[in-house]
Coordinates of C-alpha atoms in Angstrom, one line a residue:
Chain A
X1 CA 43.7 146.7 167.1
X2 CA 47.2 146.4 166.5
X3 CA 48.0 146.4 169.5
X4 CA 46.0 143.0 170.1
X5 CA 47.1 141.5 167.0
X6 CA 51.0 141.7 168.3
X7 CA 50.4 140.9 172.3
X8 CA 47.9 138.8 172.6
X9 CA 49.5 135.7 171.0
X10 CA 52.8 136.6 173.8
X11 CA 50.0 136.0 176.5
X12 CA 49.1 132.6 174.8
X13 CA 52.9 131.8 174.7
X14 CA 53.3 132.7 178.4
X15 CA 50.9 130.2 178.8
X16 CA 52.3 127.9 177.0
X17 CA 55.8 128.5 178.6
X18 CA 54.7 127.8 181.8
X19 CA 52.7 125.0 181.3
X20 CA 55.2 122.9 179.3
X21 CA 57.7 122.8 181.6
X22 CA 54.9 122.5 185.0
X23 CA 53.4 119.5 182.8
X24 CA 56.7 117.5 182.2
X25 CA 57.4 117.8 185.8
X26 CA 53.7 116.9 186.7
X27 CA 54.8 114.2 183.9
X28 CA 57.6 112.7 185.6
X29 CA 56.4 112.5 188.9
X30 CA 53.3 110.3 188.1
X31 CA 55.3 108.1 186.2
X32 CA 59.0 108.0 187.7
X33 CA 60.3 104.9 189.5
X34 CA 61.1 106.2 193.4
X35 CA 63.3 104.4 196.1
X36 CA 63.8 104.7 199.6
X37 CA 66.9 105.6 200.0
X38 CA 67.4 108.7 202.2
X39 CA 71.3 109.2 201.1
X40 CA 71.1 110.2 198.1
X41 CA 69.2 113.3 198.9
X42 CA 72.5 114.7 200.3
X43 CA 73.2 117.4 198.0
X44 CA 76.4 116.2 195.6
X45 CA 79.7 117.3 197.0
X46 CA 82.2 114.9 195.5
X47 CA 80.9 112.3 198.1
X48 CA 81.7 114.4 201.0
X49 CA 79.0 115.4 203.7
X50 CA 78.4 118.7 203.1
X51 CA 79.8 120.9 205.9
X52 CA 77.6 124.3 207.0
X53 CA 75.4 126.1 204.8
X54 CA 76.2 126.7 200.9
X55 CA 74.3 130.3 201.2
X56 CA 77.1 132.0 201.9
X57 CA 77.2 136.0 202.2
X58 CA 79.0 137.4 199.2
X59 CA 81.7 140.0 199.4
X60 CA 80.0 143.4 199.2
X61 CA 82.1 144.4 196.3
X62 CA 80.0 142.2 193.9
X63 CA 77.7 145.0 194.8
X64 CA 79.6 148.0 193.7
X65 CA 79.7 145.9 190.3
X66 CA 76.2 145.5 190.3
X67 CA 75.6 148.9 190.3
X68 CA 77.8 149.9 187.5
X69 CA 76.2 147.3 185.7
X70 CA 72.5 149.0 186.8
X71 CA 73.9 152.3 185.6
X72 CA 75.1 151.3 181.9
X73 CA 72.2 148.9 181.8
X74 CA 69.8 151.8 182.2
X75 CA 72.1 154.1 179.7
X76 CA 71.3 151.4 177.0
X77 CA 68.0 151.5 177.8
X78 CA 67.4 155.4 177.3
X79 CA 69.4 154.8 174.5
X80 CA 66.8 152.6 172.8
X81 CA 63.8 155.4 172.0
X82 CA 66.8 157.7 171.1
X83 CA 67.7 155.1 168.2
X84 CA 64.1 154.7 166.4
X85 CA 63.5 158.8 167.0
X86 CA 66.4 161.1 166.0
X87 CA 65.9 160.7 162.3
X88 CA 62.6 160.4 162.6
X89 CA 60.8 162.2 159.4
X90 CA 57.8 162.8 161.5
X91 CA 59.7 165.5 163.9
X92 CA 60.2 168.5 162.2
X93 CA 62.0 170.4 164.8
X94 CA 64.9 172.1 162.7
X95 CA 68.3 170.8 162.9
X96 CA 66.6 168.0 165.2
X97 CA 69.2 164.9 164.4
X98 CA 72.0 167.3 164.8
X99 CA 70.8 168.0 168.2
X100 CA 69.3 165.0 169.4
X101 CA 73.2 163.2 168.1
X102 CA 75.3 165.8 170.6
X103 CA 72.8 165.3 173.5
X104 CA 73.7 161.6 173.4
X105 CA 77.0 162.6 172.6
X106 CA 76.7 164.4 176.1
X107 CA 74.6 161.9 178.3
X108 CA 77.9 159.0 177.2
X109 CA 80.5 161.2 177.9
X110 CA 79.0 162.1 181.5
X111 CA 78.8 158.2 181.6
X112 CA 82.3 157.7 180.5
X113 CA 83.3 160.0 183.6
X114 CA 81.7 157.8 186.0
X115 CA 83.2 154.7 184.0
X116 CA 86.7 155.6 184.2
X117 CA 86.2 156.5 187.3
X118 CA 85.2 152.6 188.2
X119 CA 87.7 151.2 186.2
X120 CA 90.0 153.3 188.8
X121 CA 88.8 152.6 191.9
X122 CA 89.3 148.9 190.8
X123 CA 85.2 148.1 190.8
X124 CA 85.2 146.6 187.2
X125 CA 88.0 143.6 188.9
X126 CA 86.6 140.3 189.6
X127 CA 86.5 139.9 193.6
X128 CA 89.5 139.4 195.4
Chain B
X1 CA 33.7 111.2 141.0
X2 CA 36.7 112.9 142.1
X3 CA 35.9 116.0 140.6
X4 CA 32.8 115.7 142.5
X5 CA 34.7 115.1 145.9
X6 CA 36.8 118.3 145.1
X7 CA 34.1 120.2 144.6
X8 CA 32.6 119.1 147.8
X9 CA 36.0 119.6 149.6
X10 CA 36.0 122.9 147.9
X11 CA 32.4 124.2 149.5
X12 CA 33.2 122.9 152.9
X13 CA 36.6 125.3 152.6
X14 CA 34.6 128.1 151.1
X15 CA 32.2 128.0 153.8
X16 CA 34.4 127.4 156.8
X17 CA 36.3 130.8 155.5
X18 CA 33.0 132.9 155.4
X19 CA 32.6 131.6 159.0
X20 CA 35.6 132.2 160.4
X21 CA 35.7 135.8 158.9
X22 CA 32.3 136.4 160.6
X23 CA 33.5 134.7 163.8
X24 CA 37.0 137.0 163.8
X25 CA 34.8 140.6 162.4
X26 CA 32.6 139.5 165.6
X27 CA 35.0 138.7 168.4
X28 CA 38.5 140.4 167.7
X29 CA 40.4 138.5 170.2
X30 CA 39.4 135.4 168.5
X31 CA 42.3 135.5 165.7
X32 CA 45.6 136.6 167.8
X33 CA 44.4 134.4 170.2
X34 CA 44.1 131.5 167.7
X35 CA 47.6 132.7 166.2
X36 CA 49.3 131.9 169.5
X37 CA 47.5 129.1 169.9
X38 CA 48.8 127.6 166.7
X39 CA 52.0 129.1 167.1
X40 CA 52.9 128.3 170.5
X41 CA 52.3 124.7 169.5
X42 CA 54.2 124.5 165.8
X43 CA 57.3 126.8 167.8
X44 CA 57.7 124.7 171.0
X45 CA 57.4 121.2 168.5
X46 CA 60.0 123.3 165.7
X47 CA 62.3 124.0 168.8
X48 CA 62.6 120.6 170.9
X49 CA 63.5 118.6 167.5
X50 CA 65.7 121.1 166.2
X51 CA 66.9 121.1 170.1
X52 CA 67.3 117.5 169.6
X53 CA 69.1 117.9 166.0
X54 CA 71.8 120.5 167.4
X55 CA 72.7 118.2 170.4
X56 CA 73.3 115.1 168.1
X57 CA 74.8 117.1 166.0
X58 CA 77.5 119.1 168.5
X59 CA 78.3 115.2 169.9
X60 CA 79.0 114.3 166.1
X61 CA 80.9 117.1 165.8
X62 CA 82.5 117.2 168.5
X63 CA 83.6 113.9 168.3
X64 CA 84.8 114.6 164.9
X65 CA 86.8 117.3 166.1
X66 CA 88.3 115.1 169.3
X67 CA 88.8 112.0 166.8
X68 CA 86.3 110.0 168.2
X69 CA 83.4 108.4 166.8
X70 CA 80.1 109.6 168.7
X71 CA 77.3 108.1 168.5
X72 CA 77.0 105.5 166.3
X73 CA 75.1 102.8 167.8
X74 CA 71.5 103.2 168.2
X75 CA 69.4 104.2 165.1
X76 CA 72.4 103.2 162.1
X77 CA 75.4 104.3 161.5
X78 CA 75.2 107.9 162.1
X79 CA 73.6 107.5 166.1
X80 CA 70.4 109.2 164.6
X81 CA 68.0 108.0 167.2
X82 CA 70.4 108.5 170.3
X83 CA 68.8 111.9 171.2
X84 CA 65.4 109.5 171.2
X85 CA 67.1 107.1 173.4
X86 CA 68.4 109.6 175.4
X87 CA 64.6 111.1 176.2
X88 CA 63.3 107.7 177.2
X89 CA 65.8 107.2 179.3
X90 CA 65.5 110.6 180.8
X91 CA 62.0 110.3 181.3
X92 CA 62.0 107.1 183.2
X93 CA 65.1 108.6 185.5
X94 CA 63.8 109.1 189.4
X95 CA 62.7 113.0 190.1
X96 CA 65.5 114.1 193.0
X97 CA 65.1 116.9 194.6
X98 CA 67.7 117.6 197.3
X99 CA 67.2 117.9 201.1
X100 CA 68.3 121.1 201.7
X101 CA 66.8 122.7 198.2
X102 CA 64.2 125.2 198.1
X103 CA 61.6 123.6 196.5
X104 CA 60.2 126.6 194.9
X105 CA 63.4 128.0 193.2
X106 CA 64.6 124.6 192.4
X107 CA 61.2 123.8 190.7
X108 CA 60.9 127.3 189.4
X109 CA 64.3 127.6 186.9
X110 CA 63.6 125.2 184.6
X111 CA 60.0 126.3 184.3
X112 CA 62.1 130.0 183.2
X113 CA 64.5 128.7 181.4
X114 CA 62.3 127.0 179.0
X115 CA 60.0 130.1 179.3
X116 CA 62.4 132.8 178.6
X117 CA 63.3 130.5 175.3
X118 CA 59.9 130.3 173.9
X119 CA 59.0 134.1 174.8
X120 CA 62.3 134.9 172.8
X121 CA 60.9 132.9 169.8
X122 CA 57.9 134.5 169.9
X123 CA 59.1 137.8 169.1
X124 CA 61.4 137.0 165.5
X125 CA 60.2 136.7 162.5
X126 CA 61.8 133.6 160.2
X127 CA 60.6 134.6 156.9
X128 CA 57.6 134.2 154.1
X129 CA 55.6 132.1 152.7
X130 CA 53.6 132.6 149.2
X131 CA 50.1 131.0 149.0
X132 CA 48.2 131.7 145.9
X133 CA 49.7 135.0 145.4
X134 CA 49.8 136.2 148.7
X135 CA 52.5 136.7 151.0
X136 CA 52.2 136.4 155.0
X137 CA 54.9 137.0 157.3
X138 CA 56.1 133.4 159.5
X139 CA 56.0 135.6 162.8
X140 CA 54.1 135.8 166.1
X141 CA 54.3 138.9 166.1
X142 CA 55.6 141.6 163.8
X143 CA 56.0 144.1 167.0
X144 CA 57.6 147.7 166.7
X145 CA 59.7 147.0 169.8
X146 CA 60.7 143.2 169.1
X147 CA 64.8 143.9 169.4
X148 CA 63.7 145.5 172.7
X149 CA 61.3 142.6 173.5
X150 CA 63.7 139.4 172.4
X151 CA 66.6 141.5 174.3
X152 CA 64.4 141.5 177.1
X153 CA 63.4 137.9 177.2
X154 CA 66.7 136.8 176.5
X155 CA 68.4 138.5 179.7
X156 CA 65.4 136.7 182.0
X157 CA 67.2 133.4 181.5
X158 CA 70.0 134.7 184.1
X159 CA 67.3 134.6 186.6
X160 CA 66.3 130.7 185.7
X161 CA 70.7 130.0 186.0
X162 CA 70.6 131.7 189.7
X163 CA 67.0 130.0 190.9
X164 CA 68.7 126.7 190.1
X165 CA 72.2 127.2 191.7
X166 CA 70.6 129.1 194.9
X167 CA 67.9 127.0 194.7
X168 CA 69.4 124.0 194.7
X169 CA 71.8 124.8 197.7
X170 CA 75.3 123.0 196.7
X171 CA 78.4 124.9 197.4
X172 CA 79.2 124.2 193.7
X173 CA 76.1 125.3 192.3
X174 CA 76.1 128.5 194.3
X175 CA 79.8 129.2 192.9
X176 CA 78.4 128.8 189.9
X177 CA 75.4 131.0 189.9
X178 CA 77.7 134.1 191.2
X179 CA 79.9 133.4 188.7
X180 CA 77.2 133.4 185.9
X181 CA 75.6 136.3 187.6
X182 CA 79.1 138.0 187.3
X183 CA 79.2 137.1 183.4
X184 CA 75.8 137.6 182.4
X185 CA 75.6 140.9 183.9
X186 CA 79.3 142.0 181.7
X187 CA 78.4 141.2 178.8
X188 CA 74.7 142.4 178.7
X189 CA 75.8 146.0 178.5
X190 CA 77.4 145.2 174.9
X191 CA 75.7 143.4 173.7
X192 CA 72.4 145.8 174.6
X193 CA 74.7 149.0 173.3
X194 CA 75.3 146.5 169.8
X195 CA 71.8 145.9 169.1
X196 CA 70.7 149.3 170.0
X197 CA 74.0 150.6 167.1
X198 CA 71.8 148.0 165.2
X199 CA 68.5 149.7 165.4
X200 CA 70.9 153.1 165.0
X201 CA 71.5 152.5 161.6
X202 CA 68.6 151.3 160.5
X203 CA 66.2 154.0 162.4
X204 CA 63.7 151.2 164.2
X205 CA 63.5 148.4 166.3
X206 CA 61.5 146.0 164.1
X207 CA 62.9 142.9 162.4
X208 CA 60.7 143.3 159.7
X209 CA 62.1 147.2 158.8
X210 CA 66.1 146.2 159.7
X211 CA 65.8 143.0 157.5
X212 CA 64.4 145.2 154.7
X213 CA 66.9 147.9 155.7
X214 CA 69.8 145.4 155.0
X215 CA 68.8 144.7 151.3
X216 CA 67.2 147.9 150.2
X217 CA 70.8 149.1 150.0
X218 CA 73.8 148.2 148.0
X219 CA 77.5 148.7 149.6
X220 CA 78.9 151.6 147.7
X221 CA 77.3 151.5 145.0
X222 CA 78.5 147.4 144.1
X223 CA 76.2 145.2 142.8
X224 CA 75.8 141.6 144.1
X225 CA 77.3 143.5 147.8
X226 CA 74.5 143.6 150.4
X227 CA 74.6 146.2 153.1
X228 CA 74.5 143.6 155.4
X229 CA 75.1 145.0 159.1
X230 CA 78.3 142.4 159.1
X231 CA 79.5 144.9 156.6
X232 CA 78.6 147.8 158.0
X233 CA 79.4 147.1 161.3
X234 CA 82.2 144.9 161.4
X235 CA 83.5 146.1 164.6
X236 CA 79.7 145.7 166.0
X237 CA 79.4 142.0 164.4
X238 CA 82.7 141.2 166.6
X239 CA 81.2 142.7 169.7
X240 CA 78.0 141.2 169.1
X241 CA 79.0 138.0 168.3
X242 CA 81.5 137.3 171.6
X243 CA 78.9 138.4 173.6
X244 CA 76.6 136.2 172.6
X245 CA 78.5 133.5 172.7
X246 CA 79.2 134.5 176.6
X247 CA 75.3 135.3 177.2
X248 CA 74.9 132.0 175.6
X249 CA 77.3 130.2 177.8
X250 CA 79.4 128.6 175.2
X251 CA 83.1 126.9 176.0
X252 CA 85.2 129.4 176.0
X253 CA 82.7 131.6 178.6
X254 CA 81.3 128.3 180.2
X255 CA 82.6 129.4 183.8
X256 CA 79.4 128.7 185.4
X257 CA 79.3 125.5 184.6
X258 CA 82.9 124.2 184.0
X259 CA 83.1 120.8 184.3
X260 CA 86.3 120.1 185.5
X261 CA 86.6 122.1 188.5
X262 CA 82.9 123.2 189.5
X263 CA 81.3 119.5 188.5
X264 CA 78.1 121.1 186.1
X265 CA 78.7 124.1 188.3
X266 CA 74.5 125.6 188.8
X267 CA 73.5 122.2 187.5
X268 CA 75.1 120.1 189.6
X269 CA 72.1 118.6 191.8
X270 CA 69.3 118.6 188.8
X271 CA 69.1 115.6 187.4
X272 CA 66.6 113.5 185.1
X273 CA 63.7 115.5 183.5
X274 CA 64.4 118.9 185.4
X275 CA 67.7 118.9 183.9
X276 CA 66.7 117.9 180.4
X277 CA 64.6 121.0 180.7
X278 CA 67.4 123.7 181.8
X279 CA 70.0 121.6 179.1
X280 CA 66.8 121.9 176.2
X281 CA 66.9 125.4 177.3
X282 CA 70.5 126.5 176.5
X283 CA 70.1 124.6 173.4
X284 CA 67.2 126.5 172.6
X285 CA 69.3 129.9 173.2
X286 CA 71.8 128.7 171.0
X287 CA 69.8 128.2 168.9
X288 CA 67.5 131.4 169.2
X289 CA 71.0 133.5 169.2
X290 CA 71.9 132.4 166.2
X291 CA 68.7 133.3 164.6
X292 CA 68.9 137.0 166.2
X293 CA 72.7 137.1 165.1
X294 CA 70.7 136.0 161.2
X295 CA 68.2 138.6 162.0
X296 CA 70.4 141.5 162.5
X297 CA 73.7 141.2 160.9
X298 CA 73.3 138.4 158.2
X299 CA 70.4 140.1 156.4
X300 CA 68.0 138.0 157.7
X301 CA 66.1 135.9 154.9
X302 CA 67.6 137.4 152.0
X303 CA 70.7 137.1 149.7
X304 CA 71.9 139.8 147.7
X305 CA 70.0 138.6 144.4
X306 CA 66.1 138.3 143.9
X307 CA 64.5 135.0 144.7
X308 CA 61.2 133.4 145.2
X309 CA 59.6 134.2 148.9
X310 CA 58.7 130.8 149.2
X311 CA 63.1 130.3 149.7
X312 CA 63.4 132.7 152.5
X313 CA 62.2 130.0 155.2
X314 CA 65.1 127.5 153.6
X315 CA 67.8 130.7 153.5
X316 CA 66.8 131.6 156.5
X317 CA 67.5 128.4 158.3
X318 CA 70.8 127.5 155.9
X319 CA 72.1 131.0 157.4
X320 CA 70.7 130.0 161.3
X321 CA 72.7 126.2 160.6
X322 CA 75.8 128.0 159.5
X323 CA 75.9 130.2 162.5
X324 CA 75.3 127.3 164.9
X325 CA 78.2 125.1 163.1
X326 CA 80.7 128.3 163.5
X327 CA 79.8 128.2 167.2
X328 CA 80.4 124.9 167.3
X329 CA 84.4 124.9 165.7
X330 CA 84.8 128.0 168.5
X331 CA 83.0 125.7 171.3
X332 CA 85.4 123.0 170.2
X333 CA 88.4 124.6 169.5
X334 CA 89.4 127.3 172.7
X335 CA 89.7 126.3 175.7
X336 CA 88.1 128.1 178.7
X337 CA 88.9 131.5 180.2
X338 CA 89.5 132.7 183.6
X339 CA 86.2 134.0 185.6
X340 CA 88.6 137.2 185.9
X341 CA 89.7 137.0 182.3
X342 CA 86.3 137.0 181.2
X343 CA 85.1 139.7 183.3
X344 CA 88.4 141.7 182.1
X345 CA 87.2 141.5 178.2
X346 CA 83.8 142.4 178.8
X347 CA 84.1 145.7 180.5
X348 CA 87.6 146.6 179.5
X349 CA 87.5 145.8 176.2
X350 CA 84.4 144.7 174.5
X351 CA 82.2 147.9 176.5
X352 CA 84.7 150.6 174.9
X353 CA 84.4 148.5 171.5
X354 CA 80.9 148.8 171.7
X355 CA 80.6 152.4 172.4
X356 CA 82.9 153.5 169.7
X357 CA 80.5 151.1 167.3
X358 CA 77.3 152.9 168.7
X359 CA 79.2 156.3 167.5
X360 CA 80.0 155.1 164.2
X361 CA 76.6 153.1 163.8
X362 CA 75.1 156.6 164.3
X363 CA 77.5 159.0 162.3
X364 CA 77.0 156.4 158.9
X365 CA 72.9 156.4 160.4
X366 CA 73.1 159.8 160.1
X367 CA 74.5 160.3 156.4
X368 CA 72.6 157.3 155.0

């Protein structure tokens, strides 16, 4: 039941998110003044006539960074159920905080490896 | 006669109670359901007029800062009713979508901006109120998970930034959206690995428990000295509180949309309603932050003496206010980093920060 109580008002709000936003552009389209004139659907570049595309290809280095991102992102991720369990009162493995602390301890230095290892090999930079 | 009418009044109230405990024993749904309902409906009314509030009252500021005067035209002296002015105006502005957008992004980010704002408010609660007697929590939801869950909702907003500037296919709104991409991405790890020293500490993820964590102790023994997080954690209210003002895209981390040399960088091609939307929508982060900054390390709705529970609604929001006007004097007063500077500080310096918090967040969790 508790469960219900605490996620079924976010479905209401998803709702609600969506539908604000859809109805002020629903909104604004019945009741906006439009013109006719084809220019200004150039998109803005200082005035300019945009030359080529603007979806470039990006430099395949902003995906090395994405990864180290995806790896620490995930690390404080695990480390979220580790917070609200290891001094949980309900465990009663012996010694259980002691061990559940150097496991972490463990899992960030293995991290750290891989972290100074990025910062090395120049990955944390911003793109050439 | 009166009497009479109260008494009436009265039965009517009495009676409408019996049925809506019947209706709520019968169909369970009924009440969360109703509770959003309500909810969605006081919170998305709460945030566009305090939305409107903290954008009068940055230009005031601002201004104040700059020497200027403001507004201080329409509504009396003080510009009151510009933000009013400013809506009409906005409203009746022509709905441009550009040639070579794709519709469906370009349509899509304001619609999660705005959501990933009212998702986030959904999840924090803002205090009590006492009525005959009785207390009742002003939240949604009072969820075991909600740090996880407002995190979460928060970091979906990067999404509604990149629809927009791929979406809307300008070479300066495409800058922008990598470079946003770049920050967001930075400074999510510590500000996650913060909040999670946070929930350390305090041994849970719910507001509730790390609001109540925050007053049930005293700092060393002093009386009148709150074991606020801040004072716990300083190093973790530091890293906390630059990170959120670069997940929040304020001046000195404004890369993605810096106006002097990428125009309104991912915004650059909205314009009228749409962009009232995405512009609502950072205001509505900055505002949100600040109440999740409250939340977690300005001991939420309490001060460190006993008060009525009716006054946590009004300390809560005094504390929220204060937090937005410090963000204003940094907004005002730095100028803007490098996209390479900024990059540099959040995983060179403000990652190490805080890990070396999340160690001592759990050493002190540990002996507490």
């Amino acid at each position: 039941m508790a469960l219900m109580d605490n996620y079924l008002p976010l479905l209401v709000f998803f709702a609600f998110g969506i539908l604000v936003p859809v109805g002020t552009i629903i909104f604004i389209r019945l009741i906006a003044p439009r013109g006719e004139y084809p220019r200004k659907h150039i998109p803005y570049e200082c005035g300019w006539l945009p030359i080529g595309t603007a979806k470039i290809r990006f430099n395949v280095e902003y995906y090395t960074y994405a990864i180290v991102f995806l790896i620490f992102d995930v690390e404080a991720l695990f480390l979220y159920p580790w917070a609200v369990s290891y001094k949980n009162p309900l465990i009663t493995v012996p010694n259980f905080t002691l061990i559940a602390c150097i496991e972490m301890f463990l899992f960030i230095v293995i991290l750290l490896i891989g972290y100074v290892y990025a910062w090395k090999k120049g990955a944390l930079e911003w793109i050439r | 006669m009166i009497g009479m009418v109260v008494e009436e009044v009265g039965t009517v109230i009495d009676l409408l109670h019996t049925y809506l405990i019947h209706i709520f024993s019968q169909y369970p749904f009924l009440k969360p359901l109703l509770i959003g309902f309500v909810g969605a409906c006081v919170i998305t009314g709460i945030l566009f007029v305090a939305g409107m509030f903290v954008v009068w009252l940055e230009r005031k500021f601002s201004a104040d800062m700059q020497t200027r005067f403001g507004p201080n035209r329409v509504g009396g002296r003080y510009g009151q009713l510009q933000l009013l002015a400013d809506a009409i105006k906005l409203f009746t502005k022509e709905d441009l979508v550009p040639e070579t957008a794709d519709i469906w992004l370009f349509t899509g980010a304001p619609i999660i901006a705005i959501l990933s704002a009212l998702m986030m408010a959904a999840g924090m609660p803002f205090g009590y109120v006492e009525v005959f007697g009785k207390q009742y929590l002003m939240a949604i939801t009072n969820m075991d998970i909600g740090v996880l869950y407002v995190e979460a909702m928060a970091a979906i907003s990067v999404f509604g930034i990149f629809m927009a500037g791929w979406g809307s296919a300008s070479k300066y709104a495409v800058i922008g959206a990598f470079r946003s991409i770049a920050k967001m991405i930075g400074y999510e790890v510590p500000l996650a690995i913060t909040v999670v020293s946070a929930a350390v500490m305090v041994g849970s993820l719910n507001f509730v428990d790390i609001v109540n964590f925050q007053t049930s102790l005293s700092f060393l023994g002093l009386e009148h000295v709150p074991a606020w997080l801040l004072i716990l954690q300083p190093l973790g209210f530091f890293v906390f509180g630059v990170s959120l003002l670069a997940d929040m895209g304020s001046k000195p981390f404004d890369q993605p949309e810096a106006e002097e040399e990428l125009v309104a960088g991912w915004g650059v091609d909205y314009s009228g309603m749409r962009w009232a939307l995405i512009y609502f929508s950072e205001y509505f982060h900055l505002i949100l932050g600040a109440c999740l900054f409250v939340l977690l390390f300005l001991g939420g709705w309490t001060l460190p003496f006993d008060m009525p529970a009716n006054l946590t609604l009004p300390v809560f929001f005094g504390k929220v206010l204060l937090v937005i006007l410090a963000v204003l004097v940094v907004r005002w007063s730095l100028p803007r980093y490098r996209i390479d500077q900024v990059q540099r500080l959040g995983w060179k310096i403000l990652l190490p920060l805080s890990l070396v918090n999340l160690a001592w967040a759990s050493a002190i969790g540990v002996m507490l």
